[in-house]
PDB file of N, CA and C in Angstrom:
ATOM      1  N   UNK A1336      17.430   9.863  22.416  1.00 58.00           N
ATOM      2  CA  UNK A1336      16.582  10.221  21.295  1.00 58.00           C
ATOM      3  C   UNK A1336      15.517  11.208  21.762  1.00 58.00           C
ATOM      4  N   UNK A1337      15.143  12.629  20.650  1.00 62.00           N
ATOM      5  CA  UNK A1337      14.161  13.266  21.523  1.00 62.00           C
ATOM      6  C   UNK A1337      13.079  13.005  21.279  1.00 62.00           C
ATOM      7  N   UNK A1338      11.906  13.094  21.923  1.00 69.00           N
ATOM      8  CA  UNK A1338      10.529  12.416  21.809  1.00 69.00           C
ATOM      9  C   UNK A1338       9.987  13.683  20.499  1.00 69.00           C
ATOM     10  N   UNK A1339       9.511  12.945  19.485  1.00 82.00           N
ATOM     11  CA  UNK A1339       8.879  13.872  18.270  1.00 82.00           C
ATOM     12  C   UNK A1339       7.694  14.711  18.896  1.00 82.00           C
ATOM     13  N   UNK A1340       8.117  16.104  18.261  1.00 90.00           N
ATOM     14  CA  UNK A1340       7.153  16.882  18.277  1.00 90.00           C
ATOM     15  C   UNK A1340       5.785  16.869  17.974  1.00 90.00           C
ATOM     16  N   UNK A1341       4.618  16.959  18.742  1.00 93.00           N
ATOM     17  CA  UNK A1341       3.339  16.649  18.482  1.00 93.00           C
ATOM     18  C   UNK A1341       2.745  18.127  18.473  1.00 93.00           C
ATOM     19  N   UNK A1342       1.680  18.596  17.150  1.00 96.00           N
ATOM     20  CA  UNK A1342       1.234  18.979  16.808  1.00 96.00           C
ATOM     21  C   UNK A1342      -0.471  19.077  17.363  1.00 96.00           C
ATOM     22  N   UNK A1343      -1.019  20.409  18.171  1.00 98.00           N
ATOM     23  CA  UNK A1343      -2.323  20.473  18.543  1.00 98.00           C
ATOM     24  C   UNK A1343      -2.759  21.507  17.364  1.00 98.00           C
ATOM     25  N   UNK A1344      -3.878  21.457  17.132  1.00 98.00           N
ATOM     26  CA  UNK A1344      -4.904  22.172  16.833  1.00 98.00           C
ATOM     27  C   UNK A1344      -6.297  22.029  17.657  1.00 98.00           C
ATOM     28  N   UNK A1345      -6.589  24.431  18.192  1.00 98.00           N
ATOM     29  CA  UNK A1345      -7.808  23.778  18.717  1.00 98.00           C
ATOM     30  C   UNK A1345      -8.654  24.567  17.526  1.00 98.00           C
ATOM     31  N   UNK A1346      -9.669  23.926  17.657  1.00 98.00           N
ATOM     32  CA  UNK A1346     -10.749  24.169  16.496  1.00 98.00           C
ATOM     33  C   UNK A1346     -11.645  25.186  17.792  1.00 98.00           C
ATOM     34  N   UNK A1347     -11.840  26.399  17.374  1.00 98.00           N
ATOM     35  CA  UNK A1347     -12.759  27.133  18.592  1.00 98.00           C
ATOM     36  C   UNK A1347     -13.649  28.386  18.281  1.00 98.00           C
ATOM     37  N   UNK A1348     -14.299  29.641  19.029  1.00 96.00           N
ATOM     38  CA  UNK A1348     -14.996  30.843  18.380  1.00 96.00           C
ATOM     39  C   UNK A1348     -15.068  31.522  19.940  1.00 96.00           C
ATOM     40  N   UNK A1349     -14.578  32.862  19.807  1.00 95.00           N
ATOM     41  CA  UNK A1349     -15.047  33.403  20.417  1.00 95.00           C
ATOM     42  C   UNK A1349     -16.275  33.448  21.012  1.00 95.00           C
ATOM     43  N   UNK A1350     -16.124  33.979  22.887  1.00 95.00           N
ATOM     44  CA  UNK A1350     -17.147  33.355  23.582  1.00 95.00           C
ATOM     45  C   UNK A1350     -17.591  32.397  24.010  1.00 95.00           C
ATOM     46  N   UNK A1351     -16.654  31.395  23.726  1.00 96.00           N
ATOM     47  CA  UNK A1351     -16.966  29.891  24.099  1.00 96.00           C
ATOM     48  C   UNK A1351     -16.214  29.576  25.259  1.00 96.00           C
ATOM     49  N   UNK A1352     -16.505  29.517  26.426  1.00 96.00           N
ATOM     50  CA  UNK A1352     -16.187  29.517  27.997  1.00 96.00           C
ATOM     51  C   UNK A1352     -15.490  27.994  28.037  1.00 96.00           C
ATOM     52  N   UNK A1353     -15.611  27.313  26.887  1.00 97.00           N
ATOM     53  CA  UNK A1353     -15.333  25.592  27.170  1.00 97.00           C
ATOM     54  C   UNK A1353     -13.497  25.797  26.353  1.00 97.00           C
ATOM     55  N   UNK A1354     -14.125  26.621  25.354  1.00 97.00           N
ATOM     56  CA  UNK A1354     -12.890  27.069  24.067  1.00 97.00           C
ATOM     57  C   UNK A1354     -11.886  27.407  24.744  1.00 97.00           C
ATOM     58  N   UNK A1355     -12.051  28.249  26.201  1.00 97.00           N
ATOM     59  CA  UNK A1355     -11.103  29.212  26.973  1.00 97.00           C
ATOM     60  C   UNK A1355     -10.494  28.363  27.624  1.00 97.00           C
ATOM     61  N   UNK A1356     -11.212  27.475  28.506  1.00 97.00           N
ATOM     62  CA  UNK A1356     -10.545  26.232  29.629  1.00 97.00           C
ATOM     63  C   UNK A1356      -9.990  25.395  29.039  1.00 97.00           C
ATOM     64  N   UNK A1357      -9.576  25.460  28.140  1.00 98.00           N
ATOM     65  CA  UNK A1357      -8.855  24.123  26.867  1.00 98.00           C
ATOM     66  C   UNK A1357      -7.967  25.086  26.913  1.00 98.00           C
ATOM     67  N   UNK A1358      -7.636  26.124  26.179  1.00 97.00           N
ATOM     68  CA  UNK A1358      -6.989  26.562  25.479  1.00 97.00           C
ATOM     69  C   UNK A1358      -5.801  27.255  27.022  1.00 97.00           C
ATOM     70  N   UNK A1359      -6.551  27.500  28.070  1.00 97.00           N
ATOM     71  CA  UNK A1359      -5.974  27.654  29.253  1.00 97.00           C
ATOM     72  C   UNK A1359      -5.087  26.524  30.095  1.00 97.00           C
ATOM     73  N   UNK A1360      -5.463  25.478  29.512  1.00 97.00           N
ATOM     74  CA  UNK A1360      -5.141  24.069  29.459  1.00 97.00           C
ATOM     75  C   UNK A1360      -3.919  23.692  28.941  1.00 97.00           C
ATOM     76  N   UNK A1361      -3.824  24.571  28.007  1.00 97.00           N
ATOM     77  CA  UNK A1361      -2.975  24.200  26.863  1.00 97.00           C
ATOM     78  C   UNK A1361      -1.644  25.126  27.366  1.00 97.00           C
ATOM     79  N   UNK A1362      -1.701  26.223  27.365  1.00 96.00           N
ATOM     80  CA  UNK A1362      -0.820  27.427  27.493  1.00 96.00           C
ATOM     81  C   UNK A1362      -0.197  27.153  29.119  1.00 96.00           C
ATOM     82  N   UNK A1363      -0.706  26.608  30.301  1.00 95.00           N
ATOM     83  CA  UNK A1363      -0.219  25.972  31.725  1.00 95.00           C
ATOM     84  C   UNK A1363       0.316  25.246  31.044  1.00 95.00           C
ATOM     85  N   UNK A1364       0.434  23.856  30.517  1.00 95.00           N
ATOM     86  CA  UNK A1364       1.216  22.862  30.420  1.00 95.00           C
ATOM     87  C   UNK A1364       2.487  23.451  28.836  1.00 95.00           C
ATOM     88  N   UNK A1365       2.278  24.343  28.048  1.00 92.00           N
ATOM     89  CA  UNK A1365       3.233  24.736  27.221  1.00 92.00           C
ATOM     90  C   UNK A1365       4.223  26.097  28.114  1.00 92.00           C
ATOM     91  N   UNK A1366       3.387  26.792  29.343  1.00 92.00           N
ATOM     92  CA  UNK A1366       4.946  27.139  29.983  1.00 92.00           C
ATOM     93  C   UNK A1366       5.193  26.153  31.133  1.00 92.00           C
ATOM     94  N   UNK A1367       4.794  25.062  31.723  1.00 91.00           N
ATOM     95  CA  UNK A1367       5.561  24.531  32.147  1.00 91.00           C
ATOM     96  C   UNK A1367       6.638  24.102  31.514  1.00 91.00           C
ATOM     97  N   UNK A1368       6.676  23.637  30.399  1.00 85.00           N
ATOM     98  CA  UNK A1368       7.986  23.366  29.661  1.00 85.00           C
ATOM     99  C   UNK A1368       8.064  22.017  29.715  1.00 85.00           C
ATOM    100  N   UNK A1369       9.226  21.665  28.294  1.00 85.00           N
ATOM    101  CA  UNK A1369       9.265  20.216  28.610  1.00 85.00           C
ATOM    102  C   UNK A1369       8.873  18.982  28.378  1.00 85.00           C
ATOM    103  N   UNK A1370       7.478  19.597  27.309  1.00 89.00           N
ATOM    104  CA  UNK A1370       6.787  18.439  26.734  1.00 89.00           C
ATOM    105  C   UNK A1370       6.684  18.696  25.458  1.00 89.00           C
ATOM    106  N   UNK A1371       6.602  17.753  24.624  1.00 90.00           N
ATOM    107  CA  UNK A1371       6.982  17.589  23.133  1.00 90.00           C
ATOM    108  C   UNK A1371       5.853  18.410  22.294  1.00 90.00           C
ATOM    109  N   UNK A1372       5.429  19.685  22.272  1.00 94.00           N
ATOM    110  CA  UNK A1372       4.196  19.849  21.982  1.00 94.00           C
ATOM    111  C   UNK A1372       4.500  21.105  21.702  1.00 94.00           C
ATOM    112  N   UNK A1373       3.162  21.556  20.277  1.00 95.00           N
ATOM    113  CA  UNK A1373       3.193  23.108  19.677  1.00 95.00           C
ATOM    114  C   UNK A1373       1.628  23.160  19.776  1.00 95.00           C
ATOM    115  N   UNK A1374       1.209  24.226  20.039  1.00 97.00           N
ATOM    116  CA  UNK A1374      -0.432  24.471  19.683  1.00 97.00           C
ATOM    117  C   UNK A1374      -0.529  25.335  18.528  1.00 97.00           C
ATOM    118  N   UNK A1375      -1.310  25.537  18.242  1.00 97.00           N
ATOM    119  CA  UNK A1375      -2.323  26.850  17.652  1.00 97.00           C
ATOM    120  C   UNK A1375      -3.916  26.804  17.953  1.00 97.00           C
ATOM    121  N   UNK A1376      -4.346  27.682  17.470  1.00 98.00           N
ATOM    122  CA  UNK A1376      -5.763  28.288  18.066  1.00 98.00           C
ATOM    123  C   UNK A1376      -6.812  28.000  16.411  1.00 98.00           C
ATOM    124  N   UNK A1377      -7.612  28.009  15.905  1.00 98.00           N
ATOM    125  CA  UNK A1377      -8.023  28.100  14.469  1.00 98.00           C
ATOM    126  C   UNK A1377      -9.723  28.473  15.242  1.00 98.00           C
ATOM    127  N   UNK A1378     -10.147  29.424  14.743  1.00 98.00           N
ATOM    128  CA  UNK A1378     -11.750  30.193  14.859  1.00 98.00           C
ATOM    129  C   UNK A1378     -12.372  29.977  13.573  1.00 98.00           C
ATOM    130  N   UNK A1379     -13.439  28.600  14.218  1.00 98.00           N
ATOM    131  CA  UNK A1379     -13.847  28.542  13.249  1.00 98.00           C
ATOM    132  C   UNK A1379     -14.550  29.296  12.621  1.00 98.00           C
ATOM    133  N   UNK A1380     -14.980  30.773  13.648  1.00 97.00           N
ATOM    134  CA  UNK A1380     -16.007  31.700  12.275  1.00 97.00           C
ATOM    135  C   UNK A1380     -15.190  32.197  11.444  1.00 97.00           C
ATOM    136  N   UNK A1381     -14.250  32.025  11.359  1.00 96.00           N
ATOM    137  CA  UNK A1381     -13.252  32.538  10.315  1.00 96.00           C
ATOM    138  C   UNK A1381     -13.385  31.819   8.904  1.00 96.00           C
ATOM    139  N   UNK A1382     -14.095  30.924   8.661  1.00 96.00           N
ATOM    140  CA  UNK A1382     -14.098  30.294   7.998  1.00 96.00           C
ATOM    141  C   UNK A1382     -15.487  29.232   7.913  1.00 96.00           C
ATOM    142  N   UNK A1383     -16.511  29.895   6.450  1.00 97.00           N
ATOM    143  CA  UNK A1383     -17.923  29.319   6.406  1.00 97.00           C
ATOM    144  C   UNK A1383     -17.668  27.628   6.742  1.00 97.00           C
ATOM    145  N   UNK A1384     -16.380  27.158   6.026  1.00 97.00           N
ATOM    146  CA  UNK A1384     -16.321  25.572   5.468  1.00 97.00           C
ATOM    147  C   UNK A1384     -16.189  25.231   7.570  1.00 97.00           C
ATOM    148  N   UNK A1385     -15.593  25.355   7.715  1.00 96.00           N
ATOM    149  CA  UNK A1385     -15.426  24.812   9.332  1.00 96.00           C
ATOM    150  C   UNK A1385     -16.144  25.254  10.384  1.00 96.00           C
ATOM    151  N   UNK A1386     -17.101  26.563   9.851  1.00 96.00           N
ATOM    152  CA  UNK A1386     -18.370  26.895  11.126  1.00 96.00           C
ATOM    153  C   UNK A1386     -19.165  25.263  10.370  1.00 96.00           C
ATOM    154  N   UNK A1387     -19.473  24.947   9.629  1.00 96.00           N
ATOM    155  CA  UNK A1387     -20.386  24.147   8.898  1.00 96.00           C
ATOM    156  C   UNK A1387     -20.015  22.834   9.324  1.00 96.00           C
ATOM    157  N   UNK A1388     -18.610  22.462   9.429  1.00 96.00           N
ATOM    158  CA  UNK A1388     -17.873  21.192   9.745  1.00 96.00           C
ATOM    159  C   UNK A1388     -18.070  21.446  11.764  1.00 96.00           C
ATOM    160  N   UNK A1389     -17.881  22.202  12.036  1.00 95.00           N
ATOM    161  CA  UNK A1389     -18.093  22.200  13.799  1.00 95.00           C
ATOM    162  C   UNK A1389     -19.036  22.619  14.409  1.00 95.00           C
ATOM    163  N   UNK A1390     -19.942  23.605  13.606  1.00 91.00           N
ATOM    164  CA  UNK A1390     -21.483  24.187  13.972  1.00 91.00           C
ATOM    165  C   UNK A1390     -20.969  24.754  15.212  1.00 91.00           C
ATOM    166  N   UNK A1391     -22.016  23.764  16.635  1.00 87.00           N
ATOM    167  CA  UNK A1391     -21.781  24.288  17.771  1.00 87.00           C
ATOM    168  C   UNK A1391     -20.868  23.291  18.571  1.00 87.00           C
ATOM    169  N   UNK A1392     -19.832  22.531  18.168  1.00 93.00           N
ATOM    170  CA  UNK A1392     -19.207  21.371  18.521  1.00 93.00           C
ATOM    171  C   UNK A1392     -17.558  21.419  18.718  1.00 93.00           C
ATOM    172  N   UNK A1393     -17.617  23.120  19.592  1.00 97.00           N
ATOM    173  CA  UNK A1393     -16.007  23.115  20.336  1.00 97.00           C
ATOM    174  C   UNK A1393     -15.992  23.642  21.377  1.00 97.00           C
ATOM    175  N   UNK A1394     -15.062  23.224  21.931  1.00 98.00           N
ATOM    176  CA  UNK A1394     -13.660  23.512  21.288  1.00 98.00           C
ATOM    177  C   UNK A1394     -13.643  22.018  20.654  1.00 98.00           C
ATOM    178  N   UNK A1395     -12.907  21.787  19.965  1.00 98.00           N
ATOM    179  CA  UNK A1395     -12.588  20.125  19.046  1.00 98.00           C
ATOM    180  C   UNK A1395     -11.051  20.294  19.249  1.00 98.00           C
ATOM    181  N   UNK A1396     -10.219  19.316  19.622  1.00 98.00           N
ATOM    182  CA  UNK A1396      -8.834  19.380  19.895  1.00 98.00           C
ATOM    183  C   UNK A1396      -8.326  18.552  19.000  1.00 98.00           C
ATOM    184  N   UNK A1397      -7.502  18.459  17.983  1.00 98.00           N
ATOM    185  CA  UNK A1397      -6.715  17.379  17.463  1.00 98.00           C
ATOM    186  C   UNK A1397      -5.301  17.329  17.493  1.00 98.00           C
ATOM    187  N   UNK A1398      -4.620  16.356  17.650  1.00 96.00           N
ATOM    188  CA  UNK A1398      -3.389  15.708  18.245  1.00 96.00           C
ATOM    189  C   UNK A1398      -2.862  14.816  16.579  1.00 96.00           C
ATOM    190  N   UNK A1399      -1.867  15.745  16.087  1.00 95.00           N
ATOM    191  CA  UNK A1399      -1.524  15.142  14.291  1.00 95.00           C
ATOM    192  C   UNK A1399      -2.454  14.846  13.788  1.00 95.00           C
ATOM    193  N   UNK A1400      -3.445  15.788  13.631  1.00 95.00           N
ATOM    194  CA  UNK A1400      -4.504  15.602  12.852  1.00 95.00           C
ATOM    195  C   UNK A1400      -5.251  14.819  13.464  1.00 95.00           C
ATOM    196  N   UNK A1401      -5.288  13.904  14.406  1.00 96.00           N
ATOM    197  CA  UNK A1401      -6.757  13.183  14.490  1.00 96.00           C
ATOM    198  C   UNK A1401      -7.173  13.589  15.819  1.00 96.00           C
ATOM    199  N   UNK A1402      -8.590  13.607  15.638  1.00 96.00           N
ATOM    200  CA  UNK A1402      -9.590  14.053  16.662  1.00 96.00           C
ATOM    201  C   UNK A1402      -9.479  13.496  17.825  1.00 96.00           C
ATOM    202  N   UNK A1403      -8.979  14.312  18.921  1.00 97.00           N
ATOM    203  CA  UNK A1403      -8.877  13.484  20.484  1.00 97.00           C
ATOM    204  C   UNK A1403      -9.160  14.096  21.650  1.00 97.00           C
ATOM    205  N   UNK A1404     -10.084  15.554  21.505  1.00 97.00           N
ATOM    206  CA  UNK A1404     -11.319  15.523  22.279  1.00 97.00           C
ATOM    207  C   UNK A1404     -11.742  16.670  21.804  1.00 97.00           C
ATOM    208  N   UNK A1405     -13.517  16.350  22.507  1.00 97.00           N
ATOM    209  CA  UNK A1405     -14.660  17.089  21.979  1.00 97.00           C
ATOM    210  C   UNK A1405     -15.155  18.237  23.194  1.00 97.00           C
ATOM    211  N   UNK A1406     -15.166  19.534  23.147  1.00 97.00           N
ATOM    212  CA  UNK A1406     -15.736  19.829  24.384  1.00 97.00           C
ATOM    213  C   UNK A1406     -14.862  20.001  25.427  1.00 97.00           C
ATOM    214  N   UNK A1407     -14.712  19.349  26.107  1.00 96.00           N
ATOM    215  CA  UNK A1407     -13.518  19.228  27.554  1.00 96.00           C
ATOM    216  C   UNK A1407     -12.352  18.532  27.173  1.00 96.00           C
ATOM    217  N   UNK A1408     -11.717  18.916  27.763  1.00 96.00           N
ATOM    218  CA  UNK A1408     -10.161  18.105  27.890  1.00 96.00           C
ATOM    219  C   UNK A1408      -9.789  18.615  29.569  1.00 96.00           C
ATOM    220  N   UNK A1409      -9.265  17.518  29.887  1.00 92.00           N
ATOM    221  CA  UNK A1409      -8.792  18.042  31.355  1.00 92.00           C
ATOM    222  C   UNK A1409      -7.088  18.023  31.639  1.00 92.00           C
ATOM    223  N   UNK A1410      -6.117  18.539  31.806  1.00 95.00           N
ATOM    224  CA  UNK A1410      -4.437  18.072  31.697  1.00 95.00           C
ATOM    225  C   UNK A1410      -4.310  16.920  32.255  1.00 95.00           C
ATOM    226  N   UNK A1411      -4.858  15.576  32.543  1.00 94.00           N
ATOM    227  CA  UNK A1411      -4.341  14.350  32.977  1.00 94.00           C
ATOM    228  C   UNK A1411      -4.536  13.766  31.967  1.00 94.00           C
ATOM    229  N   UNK A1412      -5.914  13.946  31.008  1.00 94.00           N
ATOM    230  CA  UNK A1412      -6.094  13.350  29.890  1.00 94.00           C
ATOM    231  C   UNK A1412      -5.361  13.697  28.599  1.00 94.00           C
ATOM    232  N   UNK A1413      -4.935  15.232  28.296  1.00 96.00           N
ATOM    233  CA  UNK A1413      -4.089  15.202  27.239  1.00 96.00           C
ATOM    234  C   UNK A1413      -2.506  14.854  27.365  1.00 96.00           C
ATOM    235  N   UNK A1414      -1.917  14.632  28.781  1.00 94.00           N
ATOM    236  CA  UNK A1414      -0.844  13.981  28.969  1.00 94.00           C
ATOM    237  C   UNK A1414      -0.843  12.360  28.768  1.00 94.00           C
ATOM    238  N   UNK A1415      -1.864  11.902  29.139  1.00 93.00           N
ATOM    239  CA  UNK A1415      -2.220  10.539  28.807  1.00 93.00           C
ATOM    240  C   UNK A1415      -2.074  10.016  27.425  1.00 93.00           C
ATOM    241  N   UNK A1416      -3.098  10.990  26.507  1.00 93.00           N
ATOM    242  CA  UNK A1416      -2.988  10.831  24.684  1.00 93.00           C
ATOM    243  C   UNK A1416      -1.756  11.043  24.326  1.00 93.00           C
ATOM    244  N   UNK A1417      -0.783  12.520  25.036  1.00 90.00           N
ATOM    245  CA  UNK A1417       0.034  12.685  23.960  1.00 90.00           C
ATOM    246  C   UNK A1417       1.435  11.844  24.154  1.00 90.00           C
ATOM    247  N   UNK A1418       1.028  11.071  25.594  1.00 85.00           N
ATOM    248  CA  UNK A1418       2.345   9.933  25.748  1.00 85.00           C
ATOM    249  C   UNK A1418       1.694   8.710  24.644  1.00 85.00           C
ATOM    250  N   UNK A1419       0.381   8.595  24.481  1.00 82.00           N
ATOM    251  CA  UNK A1419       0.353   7.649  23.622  1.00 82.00           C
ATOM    252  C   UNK A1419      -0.152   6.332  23.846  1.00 82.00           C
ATOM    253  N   UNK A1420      -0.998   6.807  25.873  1.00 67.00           N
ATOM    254  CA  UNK A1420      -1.316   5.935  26.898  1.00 67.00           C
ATOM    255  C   UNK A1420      -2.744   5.850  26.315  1.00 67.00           C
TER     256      UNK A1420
END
């Protein structure tokens, strides 16, 4: 059976040095290959409703919609969440 595809969103804005190491985070472990997982990127100045919902409070990472980290993520910890540990 194949393990279901899990869905990231990072919530982020240009210039954000924390936004970059996530998202650098993300793109190492999506070409290693192999793990059940799609990203995308979403800026929140792109949008008044979600600068307002995140202010100064990213990168924000969510895993099928729910919130599962604020700020940092390190690759031991999002392998941990997205097995479900």
């Amino acid at each position: 059976m194949k393990p279901t595809l899990r869905e990231i969103v990072v919530y982020s804005r240009k210039g954000c040095h924390l936004c970059d190491e996530v998202k650098s985070t993300l793109a190492r472990l999506e070409q290693r290959g192999g793990l059940p997982f799609t990203w995308r990127e979403v800026d929140i100045d792109s949008d008044p409703e979600l600068r307002q919902k995140f202010t100064d409070e990213v990168p924000v990472v969510f895993i099928d919609e729910k919130k599962a980290f604020k700020y940092r993520m390190d690759e031991a910890d999002f392998l941990r969440v997205l097995a479900g540990r």
